[in-house]
Tab-separated table of C-alpha atoms and ligand atoms in Angstrom:
chain	number	residue	atom	x	y	z
A	6	UNK	CA	-1.607	-39.689	-10.486
A	7	UNK	CA	-0.193	-36.856	-8.633
A	8	UNK	CA	-1.177	-33.660	-10.285
A	9	UNK	CA	-1.988	-29.954	-9.860
A	10	UNK	CA	-4.255	-27.567	-11.457
A	11	UNK	CA	-1.803	-24.650	-12.238
A	12	UNK	CA	-2.964	-21.161	-13.358
A	13	UNK	CA	-0.415	-18.325	-14.239
A	14	UNK	CA	-2.005	-14.712	-13.851
A	15	UNK	CA	-0.383	-12.600	-16.136
A	16	UNK	CA	-0.675	-8.806	-15.366
A	17	UNK	CA	-0.972	-6.022	-17.747
A	18	UNK	CA	0.682	-2.744	-16.845
A	19	UNK	CA	0.444	-1.316	-13.390
A	20	UNK	CA	0.798	2.634	-13.739
A	21	UNK	CA	2.448	4.604	-11.250
A	22	UNK	CA	-1.000	6.283	-10.145
A	23	UNK	CA	-2.590	2.758	-9.563
A	24	UNK	CA	-2.287	2.220	-5.951
A	25	UNK	CA	-1.861	-1.157	-4.170
A	26	UNK	CA	-5.816	-1.566	-3.726
A	27	UNK	CA	-6.096	-1.268	-7.657
A	28	UNK	CA	-3.496	-3.878	-8.189
A	29	UNK	CA	-4.607	-6.236	-5.360
A	30	UNK	CA	-8.435	-6.036	-6.559
A	31	UNK	CA	-7.045	-7.158	-10.179
A	32	UNK	CA	-4.976	-10.159	-8.621
A	33	UNK	CA	-8.067	-11.059	-6.587
A	34	UNK	CA	-10.230	-10.948	-9.911
A	35	UNK	CA	-7.701	-13.421	-11.621
A	36	UNK	CA	-7.814	-15.472	-8.538
A	37	UNK	CA	-11.458	-15.952	-8.803
A	38	UNK	CA	-11.171	-16.807	-12.310
A	39	UNK	CA	-8.692	-19.468	-11.469
A	40	UNK	CA	-11.117	-20.851	-9.091
A	41	UNK	CA	-13.761	-20.948	-11.665
A	42	UNK	CA	-11.499	-23.167	-13.812
A	43	UNK	CA	-10.670	-25.396	-11.018
A	44	UNK	CA	-7.354	-24.373	-10.497
A	45	UNK	CA	-5.509	-25.095	-7.042
A	46	UNK	CA	-2.598	-22.875	-7.435
A	47	UNK	CA	-1.613	-19.455	-9.033
A	48	UNK	CA	1.392	-17.896	-10.217
A	49	UNK	CA	1.577	-14.143	-9.969
A	50	UNK	CA	4.236	-11.728	-11.477
A	51	UNK	CA	7.428	-10.415	-10.164
A	52	UNK	CA	7.105	-7.240	-8.077
A	53	UNK	CA	3.145	-7.631	-8.804
A	54	UNK	CA	1.961	-4.869	-6.381
A	55	UNK	CA	3.450	-1.822	-7.974
A	56	UNK	CA	4.604	-0.281	-11.188
A	57	UNK	CA	8.239	-1.551	-12.163
A	58	UNK	CA	9.945	1.329	-9.972
A	59	UNK	CA	13.664	0.390	-10.909
A	60	UNK	CA	13.059	2.450	-13.959
A	61	UNK	CA	13.389	5.457	-11.977
A	62	UNK	CA	16.393	7.222	-10.244
A	63	UNK	CA	16.185	7.330	-6.284
A	64	UNK	CA	18.557	7.277	-3.620
A	65	UNK	CA	18.168	4.330	-1.200
A	66	UNK	CA	16.191	5.499	1.676
A	67	UNK	CA	14.018	8.174	-0.525
A	68	UNK	CA	10.540	8.053	1.034
A	69	UNK	CA	8.999	7.669	-2.607
A	70	UNK	CA	11.225	4.540	-3.089
A	71	UNK	CA	10.589	3.244	0.371
A	72	UNK	CA	6.885	3.354	-0.342
A	73	UNK	CA	7.151	0.544	-2.908
A	74	UNK	CA	8.597	-1.812	-0.371
A	75	UNK	CA	6.363	-3.959	1.913
A	76	UNK	CA	6.942	-3.739	5.558
A	77	UNK	CA	4.960	-7.014	6.358
A	78	UNK	CA	3.560	-9.893	4.285
A	79	UNK	CA	0.571	-10.056	4.606
A	80	UNK	CA	0.267	-6.407	5.163
A	81	UNK	CA	-2.984	-4.145	5.677
A	82	UNK	CA	-3.553	-4.063	1.915
A	83	UNK	CA	-2.298	-7.668	0.874
A	84	UNK	CA	-4.554	-9.296	3.687
A	85	UNK	CA	-7.418	-9.023	1.204
A	86	UNK	CA	-5.608	-11.453	-1.325
A	87	UNK	CA	-4.510	-14.002	1.301
A	88	UNK	CA	-8.139	-13.969	2.675
A	89	UNK	CA	-9.543	-14.440	-0.854
A	90	UNK	CA	-7.145	-17.397	-1.550
A	91	UNK	CA	-7.773	-18.891	1.793
A	92	UNK	CA	-11.580	-18.731	0.942
A	93	UNK	CA	-10.803	-20.241	-2.402
A	94	UNK	CA	-8.581	-22.787	-1.095
A	95	UNK	CA	-6.102	-21.816	-3.598
A	96	UNK	CA	-2.083	-21.682	-3.067
A	97	UNK	CA	-0.234	-18.934	-4.641
A	98	UNK	CA	3.247	-17.545	-5.505
A	99	UNK	CA	3.520	-13.685	-5.228
A	100	UNK	CA	6.433	-11.362	-6.056
A	101	UNK	CA	6.756	-8.047	-4.036
A	102	UNK	CA	9.455	-5.661	-2.942
A	103	UNK	CA	10.474	-6.675	0.792
A	104	UNK	CA	11.890	-4.627	3.627
A	105	UNK	CA	13.692	-6.767	6.112
A	106	UNK	CA	15.483	-4.576	8.624
A	107	UNK	CA	18.150	-2.735	6.595
A	108	UNK	CA	17.692	-5.147	3.795
A	109	UNK	CA	15.843	-4.677	0.674
A	110	UNK	CA	14.864	-7.430	-1.581
A	111	UNK	CA	13.123	-8.511	-4.652
A	112	UNK	CA	11.083	-11.324	-3.030
A	113	UNK	CA	8.649	-14.172	-3.657
A	114	UNK	CA	6.650	-16.253	-1.259
A	115	UNK	CA	4.683	-19.462	-1.552
A	116	UNK	CA	1.439	-19.320	0.462
A	117	UNK	CA	-0.726	-22.461	0.904
A	118	UNK	CA	-4.243	-23.118	0.373
A	119	UNK	CA	-4.928	-21.912	4.118
A	120	UNK	CA	-3.508	-18.607	3.558
A	121	UNK	CA	0.011	-19.596	5.381
A	122	UNK	CA	3.278	-18.251	3.948
A	123	UNK	CA	5.297	-21.586	3.748
A	124	UNK	CA	8.355	-20.449	2.061
A	125	UNK	CA	10.292	-17.488	0.549
A	126	UNK	CA	12.939	-16.646	-2.037
A	127	UNK	CA	14.868	-13.555	-2.531
A	128	UNK	CA	16.049	-12.633	-6.053
A	129	UNK	CA	19.752	-13.725	-6.610
A	130	UNK	CA	20.328	-12.584	-10.047
A	131	UNK	CA	19.738	-8.923	-10.191
A	132	UNK	CA	20.139	-7.372	-13.627
A	133	UNK	CA	20.919	-3.898	-14.594
A	134	UNK	CA	22.958	-1.099	-12.811
A	135	UNK	CA	23.649	0.517	-9.576
A	136	UNK	CA	24.544	3.950	-11.289
A	137	UNK	CA	22.092	5.833	-13.618
A	138	UNK	CA	23.724	6.567	-17.076
A	139	UNK	CA	21.741	9.517	-19.204
A	140	UNK	CA	23.012	7.865	-22.386
A	141	UNK	CA	20.604	4.835	-21.920
A	142	UNK	CA	17.088	5.168	-23.297
A	143	UNK	CA	15.786	3.728	-20.001
A	144	UNK	CA	17.262	2.710	-16.671
A	145	UNK	CA	16.833	-0.613	-14.933
A	146	UNK	CA	18.379	-0.017	-11.441
A	147	UNK	CA	17.827	-3.252	-9.718
A	148	UNK	CA	21.165	-3.340	-8.577
A	149	UNK	CA	20.830	-0.079	-6.893
A	150	UNK	CA	17.793	-0.758	-4.809
A	151	UNK	CA	17.895	-4.467	-4.089
A	152	UNK	CA	20.393	-6.653	-2.079
A	153	UNK	CA	21.479	-9.888	-3.429
A	154	UNK	CA	19.201	-12.499	-2.197
A	155	UNK	CA	20.587	-14.431	0.602
A	156	UNK	CA	18.087	-17.569	0.933
A	157	UNK	CA	19.713	-19.697	-1.922
A	158	UNK	CA	17.328	-21.540	-4.123
A	159	UNK	CA	15.250	-23.347	-1.737
A	160	UNK	CA	12.673	-26.032	-2.638
A	161	UNK	CA	9.447	-26.425	-0.427
A	162	UNK	CA	7.119	-29.302	-0.026
A	163	UNK	CA	3.681	-27.725	-0.806
A	164	UNK	CA	0.398	-28.904	-2.116
A	165	UNK	CA	2.021	-32.605	-2.404
A	166	UNK	CA	4.770	-31.400	-4.788
A	167	UNK	CA	8.289	-30.123	-4.377
A	168	UNK	CA	8.348	-26.451	-5.400
A	169	UNK	CA	10.837	-24.028	-6.146
A	170	UNK	CA	10.812	-20.173	-6.954
A	171	UNK	CA	12.922	-17.904	-9.157
A	172	UNK	CA	12.454	-14.433	-10.329
A	173	UNK	CA	12.612	-12.985	-13.668
A	174	UNK	CA	16.442	-12.737	-14.512
A	175	UNK	CA	16.991	-15.874	-12.532
A	176	UNK	CA	15.471	-17.682	-15.340
A	177	UNK	CA	18.169	-17.005	-17.737
A	178	UNK	CA	20.857	-18.755	-15.672
A	179	UNK	CA	21.052	-22.768	-16.012
A	180	UNK	CA	22.201	-22.842	-12.207
A	181	UNK	CA	19.085	-21.493	-11.058
A	182	UNK	CA	17.154	-24.573	-12.363
A	183	UNK	CA	20.035	-27.142	-11.511
A	184	UNK	CA	20.176	-26.266	-7.853
A	185	UNK	CA	16.490	-26.733	-7.567
A	186	UNK	CA	16.727	-29.756	-9.908
A	187	UNK	CA	19.349	-31.387	-7.474
A	188	UNK	CA	16.647	-30.943	-4.782
A	189	UNK	CA	13.951	-32.940	-6.928
A	190	UNK	CA	11.935	-29.739	-7.726
A	191	UNK	CA	8.650	-30.707	-9.549
A	192	UNK	CA	7.314	-27.185	-10.347
A	193	UNK	CA	9.365	-23.972	-10.555
A	194	UNK	CA	7.235	-20.865	-10.316
A	195	UNK	CA	8.478	-17.382	-11.418
A	196	UNK	CA	7.390	-13.983	-12.311
A	197	UNK	CA	9.080	-11.406	-14.532
A	198	UNK	CA	9.007	-7.932	-15.867
A	199	UNK	CA	11.124	-7.789	-19.069
A	200	UNK	CA	11.406	-4.355	-20.571
A	201	UNK	CA	12.442	-3.965	-24.312
A	202	UNK	CA	13.729	-0.795	-25.831
A	203	UNK	CA	15.995	0.461	-22.963
A	204	UNK	CA	18.838	0.982	-25.522
A	205	UNK	CA	19.935	-2.641	-26.292
A	206	UNK	CA	20.551	-3.479	-29.922
A	207	UNK	CA	17.608	-4.106	-32.070
A	208	UNK	CA	18.336	-7.743	-32.538
A	209	UNK	CA	18.393	-8.214	-28.759
A	210	UNK	CA	14.851	-6.640	-28.419
A	211	UNK	CA	13.654	-8.574	-31.408
A	212	UNK	CA	14.584	-11.751	-29.788
A	213	UNK	CA	13.055	-11.047	-26.278
A	214	UNK	CA	10.290	-13.338	-26.496
A	215	UNK	CA	12.269	-16.265	-28.119
A	216	UNK	CA	14.901	-15.902	-25.310
A	217	UNK	CA	12.145	-16.022	-22.657
A	218	UNK	CA	10.875	-19.081	-23.863
A	219	UNK	CA	14.094	-20.723	-24.873
A	220	UNK	CA	15.616	-20.401	-21.407
A	221	UNK	CA	12.548	-21.794	-19.483
A	222	UNK	CA	11.927	-24.546	-21.831
A	223	UNK	CA	15.701	-25.615	-21.531
A	224	UNK	CA	15.490	-25.355	-17.588
A	225	UNK	CA	12.398	-27.359	-17.633
A	226	UNK	CA	13.605	-30.259	-19.757
A	227	UNK	CA	17.282	-30.274	-18.260
A	228	UNK	CA	15.623	-30.687	-14.827
A	229	UNK	CA	12.459	-32.625	-15.829
A	230	UNK	CA	10.344	-30.101	-13.951
A	231	UNK	CA	7.283	-28.030	-14.767
A	232	UNK	CA	7.854	-24.171	-15.049
A	233	UNK	CA	4.868	-21.738	-14.531
A	234	UNK	CA	5.931	-18.261	-15.501
A	235	UNK	CA	3.926	-15.219	-15.003
A	236	UNK	CA	4.686	-11.643	-16.766
A	237	UNK	CA	3.848	-8.132	-15.915
A	238	UNK	CA	3.751	-6.678	-19.381
A	239	UNK	CA	2.244	-4.271	-21.736
A	240	UNK	CA	3.063	-0.409	-21.970
A	241	UNK	CA	3.930	0.681	-18.354
A	242	UNK	CA	4.711	4.468	-17.997
A	243	UNK	CA	5.792	4.499	-21.516
A	244	UNK	CA	8.049	1.381	-21.354
A	245	UNK	CA	7.047	-1.839	-23.222
A	246	UNK	CA	7.462	-5.197	-21.476
A	247	UNK	CA	6.983	-8.482	-23.001
A	248	UNK	CA	4.194	-10.963	-22.172
A	249	UNK	CA	3.942	-14.522	-23.439
A	250	UNK	CA	3.457	-15.990	-19.719
A	251	UNK	CA	3.525	-19.762	-20.029
A	252	UNK	CA	3.331	-23.091	-18.725
A	253	UNK	CA	6.093	-25.482	-19.634
A	254	UNK	CA	6.099	-29.295	-19.133
A	255	UNK	CA	9.068	-31.272	-17.986
A	256	UNK	CA	9.572	-32.385	-21.742
A	257	UNK	CA	10.247	-28.670	-22.500
A	258	UNK	CA	7.008	-28.100	-24.510
A	259	UNK	CA	4.953	-25.155	-23.961
A	260	UNK	CA	1.471	-26.201	-22.865
A	261	UNK	CA	-0.128	-23.003	-22.388
A	262	UNK	CA	0.823	-19.359	-23.436
A	263	UNK	CA	-0.778	-15.963	-23.107
A	264	UNK	CA	-1.589	-14.048	-26.143
A	265	UNK	CA	-2.384	-10.793	-24.796
A	266	UNK	CA	-0.412	-7.913	-22.961
A	267	UNK	CA	-3.146	-7.517	-20.483
A	268	UNK	CA	-4.485	-9.349	-17.533
A	269	UNK	CA	-4.961	-12.650	-18.635
A	270	UNK	CA	-5.175	-16.161	-16.974
A	271	UNK	CA	-3.563	-19.419	-18.420
A	272	UNK	CA	-3.866	-22.603	-16.945
A	273	UNK	CA	-2.713	-26.354	-17.218
A	274	UNK	CA	-2.919	-29.738	-15.319
A	275	UNK	CA	0.615	-30.163	-14.334
A	276	UNK	CA	1.019	-34.132	-13.985
A	277	UNK	CA	4.225	-34.673	-11.650
A	278	UNK	CA	4.398	-38.471	-12.408
A	279	UNK	CA	4.865	-37.439	-16.194
A	280	UNK	CA	8.392	-36.285	-15.234
A	281	UNK	CA	9.357	-39.826	-13.736
A	282	UNK	CA	10.562	-41.156	-16.996
A	283	UNK	CA	13.020	-38.338	-17.693
A	284	UNK	CA	14.076	-38.267	-13.952
A	285	UNK	CA	14.755	-41.880	-13.965
A	286	UNK	CA	16.361	-42.252	-17.281
A	287	UNK	CA	18.069	-39.553	-19.446
A	288	UNK	CA	18.281	-37.060	-16.460
A	289	UNK	CA	19.016	-39.333	-13.670
A	290	UNK	CA	21.310	-37.262	-11.918
A	291	UNK	CA	22.668	-39.858	-9.572
A	292	UNK	CA	23.574	-42.261	-12.424
A	293	UNK	CA	24.794	-39.780	-15.068
A	294	UNK	CA	26.193	-36.517	-13.446
A	295	UNK	CA	30.023	-35.964	-13.323
A	296	UNK	CA	30.521	-33.357	-10.698
A	297	UNK	CA	34.233	-33.838	-10.964
A	298	UNK	CA	34.231	-32.478	-14.539
A	299	UNK	CA	31.862	-29.485	-13.156
A	300	UNK	CA	34.323	-27.714	-10.553
A	301	UNK	CA	34.832	-24.567	-12.552
A	302	UNK	CA	31.167	-23.777	-12.276
A	303	UNK	CA	31.414	-22.953	-8.638
A	304	UNK	CA	35.048	-21.946	-8.640
A	305	UNK	CA	34.802	-19.330	-11.267
A	306	UNK	CA	32.314	-16.459	-11.700
A	307	UNK	CA	33.638	-14.668	-14.975
A	308	UNK	CA	35.395	-16.200	-17.958
A	309	UNK	CA	39.224	-16.943	-17.262
A	310	UNK	CA	41.973	-18.723	-18.656
A	311	UNK	CA	41.443	-22.101	-20.748
A	312	UNK	CA	42.033	-25.059	-18.559
A	313	UNK	CA	43.832	-27.917	-20.447
A	314	UNK	CA	43.851	-31.455	-19.485
A	315	UNK	CA	47.111	-32.993	-18.821
A	316	UNK	CA	48.480	-33.901	-22.166
A	317	UNK	CA	49.830	-37.302	-21.126
A	318	UNK	CA	46.151	-38.230	-20.672
A	319	UNK	CA	45.379	-38.031	-24.348
A	320	UNK	CA	48.667	-37.900	-26.259
A	321	UNK	CA	50.940	-41.033	-26.402
A	322	UNK	CA	53.306	-39.599	-29.157
A	323	UNK	CA	55.958	-38.609	-26.589
A	324	UNK	CA	56.217	-41.982	-25.276
B	423	CDV	N1	13.260	-7.880	-13.988
B	423	CDV	C1	14.181	-8.479	-14.594
B	423	CDV	O1	15.078	-9.077	-14.212
B	423	CDV	N2	14.382	-8.130	-16.001
B	423	CDV	C2	15.404	-8.541	-16.762
B	423	CDV	C3	15.897	-7.617	-17.946
B	423	CDV	C4	16.168	-6.050	-17.331
B	423	CDV	C5	16.685	-8.246	-18.725
B	423	CDV	C6	15.091	-9.916	-17.323
B	423	CDV	O2	16.260	-10.911	-17.330
B	423	CDV	O3	14.131	-10.245	-17.894
């Protein structure tokens, strides 16, 4: 059997006054809990080192904004997390704001049990807006502060499994999972910050938890892979963010879910062989996918004209 003991380390709110040292000590505490449970791999949230700063209005280049970004990874403060994980022989996924030359990315990395970064992902689906709008109850300015990720959706061999990454809004897009599914991904790690009450209709806010699980359960099942998802949640700077961090099996079933809106560790044994039936039968891509019918997916971005088949292919009445 090929398996991995996976932990998801949900974080409660990180307020603006909480510096990195505070956040990192909470991550290390969760890492130690994971070790005590016999876990080998931990998934931390999106932008896990600071408060969720895209809720405030800055100009790119502002000192206060720049301070949310990491110049290096590990850096002077994050080194303690890398050391603690290497000591515990635990691999992890970590989301953070990355400076790379002039580029600014919403990034995640895979770190192996020895503390080496073995893979990186930069968020591709950036939600929200570039320009503030005072008519909204709250801003979500990821489009203003981050560049679109330029690394695709890579899958890495780590801890004897094929592992992929996504970040928050990516989880709502089936393409995210499929691109990794086509690389044989076995475990997708992702972190999220999902605020509610920014001015969306009441029904959208009321369904936020449902859509969180719906999209990830579908992505897991359609690609016969595990999904491990970590929220940063609770009331952060007056804004509410959903929790329900979860681990989902390749059958699409939730096998562990957080029940608080605070720092909380959940875990599950992920059996990769368990997915083989689905990968070889119903979702045997090689046998069953029909790419000739999927061209619109990469040719078009938004909704366009209806595409009709040649009528002669389906109607013989003119003959
Ligand atoms: N951090 C995110 O990407 N949040 C979005 C919200 C803004 C909808 C999400 O998809 O959860």
